[in-house]
PDB file of C-alpha atoms in Angstrom:
ATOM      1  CA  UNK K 255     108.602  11.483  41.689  1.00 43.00           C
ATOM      2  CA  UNK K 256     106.723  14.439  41.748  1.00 37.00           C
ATOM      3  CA  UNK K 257     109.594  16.236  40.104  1.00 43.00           C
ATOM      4  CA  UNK K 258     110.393  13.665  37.442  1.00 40.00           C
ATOM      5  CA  UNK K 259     106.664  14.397  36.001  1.00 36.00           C
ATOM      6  CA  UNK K 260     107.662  18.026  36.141  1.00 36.00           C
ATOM      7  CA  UNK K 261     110.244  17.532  33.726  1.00 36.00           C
ATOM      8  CA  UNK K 262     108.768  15.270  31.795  1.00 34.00           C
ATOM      9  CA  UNK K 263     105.899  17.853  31.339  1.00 34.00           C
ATOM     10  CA  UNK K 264     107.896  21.111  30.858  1.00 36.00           C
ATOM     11  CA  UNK K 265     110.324  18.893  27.904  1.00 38.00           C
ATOM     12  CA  UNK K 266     107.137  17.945  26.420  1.00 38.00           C
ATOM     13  CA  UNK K 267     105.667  21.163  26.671  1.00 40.00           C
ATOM     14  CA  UNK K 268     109.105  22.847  24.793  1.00 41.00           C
ATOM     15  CA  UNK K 269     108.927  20.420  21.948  1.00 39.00           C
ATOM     16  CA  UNK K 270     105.490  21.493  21.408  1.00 36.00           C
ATOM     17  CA  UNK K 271     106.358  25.562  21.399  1.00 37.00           C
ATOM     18  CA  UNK K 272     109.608  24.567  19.367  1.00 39.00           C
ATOM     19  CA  UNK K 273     108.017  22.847  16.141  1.00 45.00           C
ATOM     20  CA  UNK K 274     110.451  19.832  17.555  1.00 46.00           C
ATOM     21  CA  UNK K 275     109.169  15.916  17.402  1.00 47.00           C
ATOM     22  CA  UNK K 276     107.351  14.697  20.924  1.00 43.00           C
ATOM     23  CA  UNK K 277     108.908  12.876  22.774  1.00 43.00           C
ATOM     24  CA  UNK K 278     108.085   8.843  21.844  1.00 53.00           C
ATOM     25  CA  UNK K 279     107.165   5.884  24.338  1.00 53.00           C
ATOM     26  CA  UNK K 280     108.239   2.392  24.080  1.00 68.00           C
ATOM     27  CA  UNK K 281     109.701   1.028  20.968  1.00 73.00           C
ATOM     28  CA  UNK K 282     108.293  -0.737  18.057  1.00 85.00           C
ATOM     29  CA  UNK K 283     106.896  -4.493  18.773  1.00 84.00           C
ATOM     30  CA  UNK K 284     108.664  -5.553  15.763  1.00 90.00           C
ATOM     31  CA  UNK K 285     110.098  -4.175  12.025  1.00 95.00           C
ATOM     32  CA  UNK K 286     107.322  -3.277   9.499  1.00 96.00           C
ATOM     33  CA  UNK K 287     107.018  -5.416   6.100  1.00 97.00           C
ATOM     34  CA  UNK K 288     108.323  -4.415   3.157  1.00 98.00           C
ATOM     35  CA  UNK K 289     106.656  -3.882  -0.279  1.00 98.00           C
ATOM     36  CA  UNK K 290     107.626  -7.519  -2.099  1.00 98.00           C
ATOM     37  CA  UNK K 291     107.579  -5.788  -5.611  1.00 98.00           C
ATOM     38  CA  UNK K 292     108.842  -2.138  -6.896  1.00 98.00           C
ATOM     39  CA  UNK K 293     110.402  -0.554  -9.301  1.00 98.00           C
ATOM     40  CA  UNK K 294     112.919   2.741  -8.719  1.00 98.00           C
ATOM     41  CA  UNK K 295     116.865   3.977  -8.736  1.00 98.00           C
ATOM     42  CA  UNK K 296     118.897   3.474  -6.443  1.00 97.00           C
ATOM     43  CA  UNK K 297     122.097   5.280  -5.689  1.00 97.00           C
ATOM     44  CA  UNK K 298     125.427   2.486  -4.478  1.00 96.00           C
ATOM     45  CA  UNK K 299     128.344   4.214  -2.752  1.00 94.00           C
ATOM     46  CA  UNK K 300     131.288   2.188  -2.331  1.00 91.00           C
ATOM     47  CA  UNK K 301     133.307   3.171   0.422  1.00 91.00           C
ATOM     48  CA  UNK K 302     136.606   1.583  -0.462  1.00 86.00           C
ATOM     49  CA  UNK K 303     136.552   3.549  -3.843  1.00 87.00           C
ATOM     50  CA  UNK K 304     134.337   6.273  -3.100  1.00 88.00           C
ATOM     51  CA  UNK K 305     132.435   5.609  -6.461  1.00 87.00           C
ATOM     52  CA  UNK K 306     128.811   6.089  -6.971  1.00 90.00           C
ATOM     53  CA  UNK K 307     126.541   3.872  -9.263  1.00 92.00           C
ATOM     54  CA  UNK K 308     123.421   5.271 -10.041  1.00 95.00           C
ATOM     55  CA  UNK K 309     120.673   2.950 -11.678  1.00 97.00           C
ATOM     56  CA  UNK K 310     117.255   1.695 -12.477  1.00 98.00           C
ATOM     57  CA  UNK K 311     116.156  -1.009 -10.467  1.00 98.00           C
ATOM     58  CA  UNK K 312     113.302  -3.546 -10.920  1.00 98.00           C
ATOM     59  CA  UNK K 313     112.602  -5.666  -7.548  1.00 98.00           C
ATOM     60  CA  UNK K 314     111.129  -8.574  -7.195  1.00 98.00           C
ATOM     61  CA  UNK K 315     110.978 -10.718  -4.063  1.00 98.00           C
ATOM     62  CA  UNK K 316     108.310 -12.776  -4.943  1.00 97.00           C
ATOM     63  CA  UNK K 317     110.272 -14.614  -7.613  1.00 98.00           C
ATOM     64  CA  UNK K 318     113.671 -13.546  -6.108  1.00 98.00           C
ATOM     65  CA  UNK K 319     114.695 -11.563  -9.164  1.00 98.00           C
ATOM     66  CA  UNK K 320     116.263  -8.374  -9.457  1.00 98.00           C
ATOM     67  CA  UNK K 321     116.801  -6.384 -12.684  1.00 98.00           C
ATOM     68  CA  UNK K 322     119.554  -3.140 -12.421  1.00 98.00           C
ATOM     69  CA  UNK K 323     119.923  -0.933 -15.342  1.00 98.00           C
ATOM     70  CA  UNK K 324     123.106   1.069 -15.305  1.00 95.00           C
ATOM     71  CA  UNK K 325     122.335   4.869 -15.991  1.00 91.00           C
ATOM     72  CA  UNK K 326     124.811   6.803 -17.787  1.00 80.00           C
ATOM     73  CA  UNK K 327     127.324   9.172 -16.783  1.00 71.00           C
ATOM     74  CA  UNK K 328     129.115  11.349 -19.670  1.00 66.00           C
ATOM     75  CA  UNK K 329     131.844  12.858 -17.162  1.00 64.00           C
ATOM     76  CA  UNK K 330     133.623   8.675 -17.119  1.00 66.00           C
ATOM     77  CA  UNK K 331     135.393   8.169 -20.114  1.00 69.00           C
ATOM     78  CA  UNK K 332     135.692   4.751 -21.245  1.00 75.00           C
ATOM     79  CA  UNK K 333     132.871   3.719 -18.703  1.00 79.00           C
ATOM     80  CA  UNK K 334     130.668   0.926 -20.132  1.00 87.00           C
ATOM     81  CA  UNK K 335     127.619   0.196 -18.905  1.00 92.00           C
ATOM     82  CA  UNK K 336     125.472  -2.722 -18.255  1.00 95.00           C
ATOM     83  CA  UNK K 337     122.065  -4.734 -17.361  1.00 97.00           C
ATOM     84  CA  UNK K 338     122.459  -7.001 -14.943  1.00 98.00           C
ATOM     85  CA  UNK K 339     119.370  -9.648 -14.415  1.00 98.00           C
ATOM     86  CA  UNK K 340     119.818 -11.600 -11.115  1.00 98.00           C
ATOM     87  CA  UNK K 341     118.146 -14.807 -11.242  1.00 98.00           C
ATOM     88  CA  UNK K 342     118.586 -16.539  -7.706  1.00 98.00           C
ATOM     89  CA  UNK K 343     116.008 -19.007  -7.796  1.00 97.00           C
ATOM     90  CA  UNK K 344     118.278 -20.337 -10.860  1.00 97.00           C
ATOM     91  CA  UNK K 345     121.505 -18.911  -9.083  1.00 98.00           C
ATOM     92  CA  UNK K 346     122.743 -17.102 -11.952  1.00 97.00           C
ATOM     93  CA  UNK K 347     123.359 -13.553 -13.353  1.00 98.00           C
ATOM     94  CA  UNK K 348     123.168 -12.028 -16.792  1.00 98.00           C
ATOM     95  CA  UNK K 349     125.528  -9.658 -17.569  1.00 97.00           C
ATOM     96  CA  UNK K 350     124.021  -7.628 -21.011  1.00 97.00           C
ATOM     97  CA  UNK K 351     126.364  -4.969 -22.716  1.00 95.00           C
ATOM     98  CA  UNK K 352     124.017  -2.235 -23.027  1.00 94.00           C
ATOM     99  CA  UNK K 353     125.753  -0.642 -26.235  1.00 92.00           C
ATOM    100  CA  UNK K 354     126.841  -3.953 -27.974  1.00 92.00           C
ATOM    101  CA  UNK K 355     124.390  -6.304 -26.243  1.00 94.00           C
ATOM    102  CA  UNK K 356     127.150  -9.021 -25.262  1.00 95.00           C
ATOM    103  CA  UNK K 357     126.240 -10.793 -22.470  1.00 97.00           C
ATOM    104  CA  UNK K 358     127.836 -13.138 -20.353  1.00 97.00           C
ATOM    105  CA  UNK K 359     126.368 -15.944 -17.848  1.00 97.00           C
ATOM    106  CA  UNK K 360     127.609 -15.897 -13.953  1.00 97.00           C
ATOM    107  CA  UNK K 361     126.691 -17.592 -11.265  1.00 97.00           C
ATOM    108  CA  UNK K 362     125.408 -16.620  -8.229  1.00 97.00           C
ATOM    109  CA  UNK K 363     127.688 -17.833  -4.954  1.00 94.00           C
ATOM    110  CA  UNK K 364     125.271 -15.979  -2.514  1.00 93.00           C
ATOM    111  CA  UNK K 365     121.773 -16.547  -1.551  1.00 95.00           C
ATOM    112  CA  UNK K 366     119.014 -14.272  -2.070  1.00 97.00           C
ATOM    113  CA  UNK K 367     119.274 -11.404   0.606  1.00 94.00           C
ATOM    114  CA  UNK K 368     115.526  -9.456   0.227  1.00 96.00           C
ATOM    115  CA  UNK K 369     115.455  -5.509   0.941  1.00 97.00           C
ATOM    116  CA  UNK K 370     113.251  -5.489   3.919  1.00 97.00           C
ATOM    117  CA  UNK K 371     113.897  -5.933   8.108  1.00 97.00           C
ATOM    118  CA  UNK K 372     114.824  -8.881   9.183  1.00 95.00           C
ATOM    119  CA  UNK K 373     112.489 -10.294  12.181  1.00 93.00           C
ATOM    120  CA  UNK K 374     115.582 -10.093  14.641  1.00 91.00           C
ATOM    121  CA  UNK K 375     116.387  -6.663  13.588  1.00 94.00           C
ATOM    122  CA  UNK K 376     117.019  -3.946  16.725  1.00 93.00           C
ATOM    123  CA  UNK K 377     115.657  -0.987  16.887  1.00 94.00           C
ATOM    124  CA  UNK K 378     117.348   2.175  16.352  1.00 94.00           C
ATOM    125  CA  UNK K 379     116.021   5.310  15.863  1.00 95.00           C
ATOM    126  CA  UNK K 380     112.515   7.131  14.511  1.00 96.00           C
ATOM    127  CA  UNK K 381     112.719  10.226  13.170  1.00 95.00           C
ATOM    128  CA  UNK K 382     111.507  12.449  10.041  1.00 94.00           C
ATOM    129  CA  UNK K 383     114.112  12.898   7.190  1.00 94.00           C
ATOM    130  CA  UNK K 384     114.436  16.685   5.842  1.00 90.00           C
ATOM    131  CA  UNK K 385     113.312  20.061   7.462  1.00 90.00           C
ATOM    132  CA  UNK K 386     109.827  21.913   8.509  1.00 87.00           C
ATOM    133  CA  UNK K 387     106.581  20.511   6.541  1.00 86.00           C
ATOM    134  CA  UNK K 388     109.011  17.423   4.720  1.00 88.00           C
ATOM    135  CA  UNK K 389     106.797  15.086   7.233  1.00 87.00           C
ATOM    136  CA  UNK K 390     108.706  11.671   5.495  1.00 93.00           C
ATOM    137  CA  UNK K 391     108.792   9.872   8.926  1.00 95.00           C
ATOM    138  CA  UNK K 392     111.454   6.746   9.065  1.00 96.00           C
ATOM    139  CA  UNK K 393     112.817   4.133  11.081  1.00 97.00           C
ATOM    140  CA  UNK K 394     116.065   2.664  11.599  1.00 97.00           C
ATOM    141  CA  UNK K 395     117.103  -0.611  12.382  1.00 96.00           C
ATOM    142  CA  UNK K 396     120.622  -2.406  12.688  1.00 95.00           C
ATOM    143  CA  UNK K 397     121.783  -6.266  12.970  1.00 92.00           C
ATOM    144  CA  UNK K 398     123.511  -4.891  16.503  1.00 88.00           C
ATOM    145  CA  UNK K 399     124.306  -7.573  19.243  1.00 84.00           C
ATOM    146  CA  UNK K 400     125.734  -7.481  22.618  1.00 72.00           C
ATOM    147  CA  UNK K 401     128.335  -9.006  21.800  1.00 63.00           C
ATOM    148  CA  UNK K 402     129.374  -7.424  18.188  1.00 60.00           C
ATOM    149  CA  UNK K 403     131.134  -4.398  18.441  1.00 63.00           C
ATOM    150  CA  UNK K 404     129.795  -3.138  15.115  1.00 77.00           C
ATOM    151  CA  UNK K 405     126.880  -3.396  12.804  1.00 84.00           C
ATOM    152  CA  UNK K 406     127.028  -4.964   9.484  1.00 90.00           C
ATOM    153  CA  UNK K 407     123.847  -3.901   8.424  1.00 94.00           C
ATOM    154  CA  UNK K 408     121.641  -0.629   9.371  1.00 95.00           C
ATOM    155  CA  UNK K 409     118.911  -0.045   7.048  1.00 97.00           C
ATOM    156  CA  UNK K 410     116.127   2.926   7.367  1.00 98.00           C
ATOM    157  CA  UNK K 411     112.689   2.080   5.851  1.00 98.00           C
ATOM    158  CA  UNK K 412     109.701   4.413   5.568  1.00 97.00           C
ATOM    159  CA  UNK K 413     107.254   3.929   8.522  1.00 95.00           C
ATOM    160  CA  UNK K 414     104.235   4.740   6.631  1.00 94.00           C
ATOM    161  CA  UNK K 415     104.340   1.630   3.694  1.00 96.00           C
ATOM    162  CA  UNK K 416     108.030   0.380   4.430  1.00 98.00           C
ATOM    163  CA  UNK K 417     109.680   1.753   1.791  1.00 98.00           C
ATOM    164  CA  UNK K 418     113.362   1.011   1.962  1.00 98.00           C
ATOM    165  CA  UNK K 419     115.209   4.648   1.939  1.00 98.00           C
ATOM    166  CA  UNK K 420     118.965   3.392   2.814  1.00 97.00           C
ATOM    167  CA  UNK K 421     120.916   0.651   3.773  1.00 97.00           C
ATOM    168  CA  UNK K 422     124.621   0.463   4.693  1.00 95.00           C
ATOM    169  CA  UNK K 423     126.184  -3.552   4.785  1.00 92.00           C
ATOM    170  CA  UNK K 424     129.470  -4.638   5.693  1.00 89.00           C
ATOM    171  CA  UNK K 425     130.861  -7.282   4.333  1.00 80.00           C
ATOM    172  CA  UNK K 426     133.801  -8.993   6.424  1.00 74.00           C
ATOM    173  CA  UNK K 427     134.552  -5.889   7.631  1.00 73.00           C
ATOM    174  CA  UNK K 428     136.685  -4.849   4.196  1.00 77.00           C
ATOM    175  CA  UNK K 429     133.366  -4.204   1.695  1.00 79.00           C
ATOM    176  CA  UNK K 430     131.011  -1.552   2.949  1.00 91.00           C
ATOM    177  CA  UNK K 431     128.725   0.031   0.881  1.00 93.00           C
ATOM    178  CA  UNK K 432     125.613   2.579   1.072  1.00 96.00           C
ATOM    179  CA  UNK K 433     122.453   1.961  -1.278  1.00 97.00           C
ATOM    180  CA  UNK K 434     119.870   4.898  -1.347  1.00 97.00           C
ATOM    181  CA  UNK K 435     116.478   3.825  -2.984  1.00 98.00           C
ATOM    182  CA  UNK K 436     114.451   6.956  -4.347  1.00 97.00           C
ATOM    183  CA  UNK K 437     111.380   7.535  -7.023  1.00 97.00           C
ATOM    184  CA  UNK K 438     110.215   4.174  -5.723  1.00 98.00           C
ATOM    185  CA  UNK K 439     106.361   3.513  -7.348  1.00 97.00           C
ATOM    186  CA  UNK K 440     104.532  -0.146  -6.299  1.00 97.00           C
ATOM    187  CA  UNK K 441     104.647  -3.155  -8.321  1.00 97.00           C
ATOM    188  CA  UNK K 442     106.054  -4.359 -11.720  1.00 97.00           C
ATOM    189  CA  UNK K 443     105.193  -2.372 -15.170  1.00 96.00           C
ATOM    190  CA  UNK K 444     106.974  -4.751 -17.539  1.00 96.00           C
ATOM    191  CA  UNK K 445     107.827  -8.447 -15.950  1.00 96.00           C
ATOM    192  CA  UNK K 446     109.328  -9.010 -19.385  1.00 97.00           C
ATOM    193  CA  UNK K 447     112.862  -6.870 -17.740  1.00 97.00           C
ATOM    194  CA  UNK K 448     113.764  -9.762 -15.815  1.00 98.00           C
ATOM    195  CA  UNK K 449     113.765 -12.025 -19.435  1.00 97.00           C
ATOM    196  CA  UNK K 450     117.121 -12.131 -20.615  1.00 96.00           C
ATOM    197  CA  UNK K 451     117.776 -10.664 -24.432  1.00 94.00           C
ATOM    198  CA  UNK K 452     118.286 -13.723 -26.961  1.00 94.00           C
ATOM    199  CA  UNK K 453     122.239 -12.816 -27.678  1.00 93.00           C
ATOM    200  CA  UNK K 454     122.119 -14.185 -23.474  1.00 95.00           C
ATOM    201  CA  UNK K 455     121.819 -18.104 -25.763  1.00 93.00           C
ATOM    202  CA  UNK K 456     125.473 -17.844 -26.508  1.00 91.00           C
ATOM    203  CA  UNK K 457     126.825 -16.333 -23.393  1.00 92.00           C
ATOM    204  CA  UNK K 458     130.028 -16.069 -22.464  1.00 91.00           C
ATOM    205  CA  UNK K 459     130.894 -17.074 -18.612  1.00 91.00           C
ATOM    206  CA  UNK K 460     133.768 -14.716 -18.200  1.00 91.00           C
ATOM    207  CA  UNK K 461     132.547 -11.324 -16.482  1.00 93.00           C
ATOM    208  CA  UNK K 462     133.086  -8.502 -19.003  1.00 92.00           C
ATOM    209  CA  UNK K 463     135.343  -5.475 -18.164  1.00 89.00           C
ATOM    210  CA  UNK K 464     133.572  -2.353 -16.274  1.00 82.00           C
ATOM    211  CA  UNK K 465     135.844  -0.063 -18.511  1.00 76.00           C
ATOM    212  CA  UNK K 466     137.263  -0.210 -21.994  1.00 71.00           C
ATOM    213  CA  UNK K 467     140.405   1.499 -21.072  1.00 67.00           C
TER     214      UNK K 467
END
């Protein structure tokens, strides 16, 4: 026993002299609660086509809407780019042609899924993102079972206010993607974003084309 505190001591002791993290005790009781409202970009990577979508995002869990405004990229040719205003409480999206303004009416097959921890969530890993003096401390938390082999879901948040920072989902083990959230600020500017534009009266309920090519 004696020895065990010995170790314990002289690893603790290292850390310290090193600049390294101290060693932690138990885990978390439970996840920490996510901000129900922000605005930000956020950074989808696609791992079946290894394509990036970079965008604005307005959140809003309170009203389960989300608004996502497509930046643009000069180096895609024939790339067109989009709003897309997710309703779910009326389980529908708006599709808005950000150059022409067509839009086109879709709806929604899946329920709304919030960015935050789920209650069941297990606990992964706390640890500070970047180098020396970057102090952004995270946790990480997965959907992991006994009995799955693999996560679906693994998603870091902030542990000062719970800021999501990135999640990775698998769906049915074919889709996987990776969203990174950054710039994030509190709260809604302009509710008016999640309003679809009036040429959304006459919309068409065919999905328009991603490219023009």
């Amino acid at each position: 026993m004696l020895h065990r505190l010995l170790l314990v001591f002289l690893a603790a002791a290292g850390a310290s002299v090193l600049g390294l993290p101290p060693l932690r005790g138990s885990p978390p009781a439970g996840p920490c609660a996510a901000p129900l409202q922000w605005e930000g970009r956020w950074v989808v990577y696609d791992h079946g086509t290894g394509r990036n979508s970079r965008a604005a995002v307005s959140y809003d869990s309170l009203n389960q809407r989300i608004r996502v405004l497509q930046q643009h990229k000069k180096h895609t040719p024939c790339q067109r780019f989009f709003e897309y205003i997710y309703l779910y409480k009326s389980m529908v999206m708006f599709q808005i042609d950000q150059k022409t303004k067509d839009c086109s009416k879709i709806s929604l097959t899946e329920v709304w899924d919030p960015f935050n921890i789920p209650d069941n969530s297990t606990f992964e890993d706390q640890y500070f993102i970047g180098g020396p003096g970057d102090n952004v401390e995270v946790q990480e938390w997965s959907d992991r079972k006994p009995a799955r082999q693999h996560e679906t879901w693994v998603g870091v948040y902030t542990l000062k206010d719970c800021y999501p920072v990135q999640e990775t989902y698998t769906k049915n083990s074919t889709v996987t993607t990776s969203t990174r959230f950054i710039n994030l600020q509190l709260g809604i500017s302009d509710p008016n974003v999640f309003s679809p534009p009036p040429t959304c009266q006459s919309a068409r309920l065919q999905r328009m084309a991603e490219s023009e090519c």
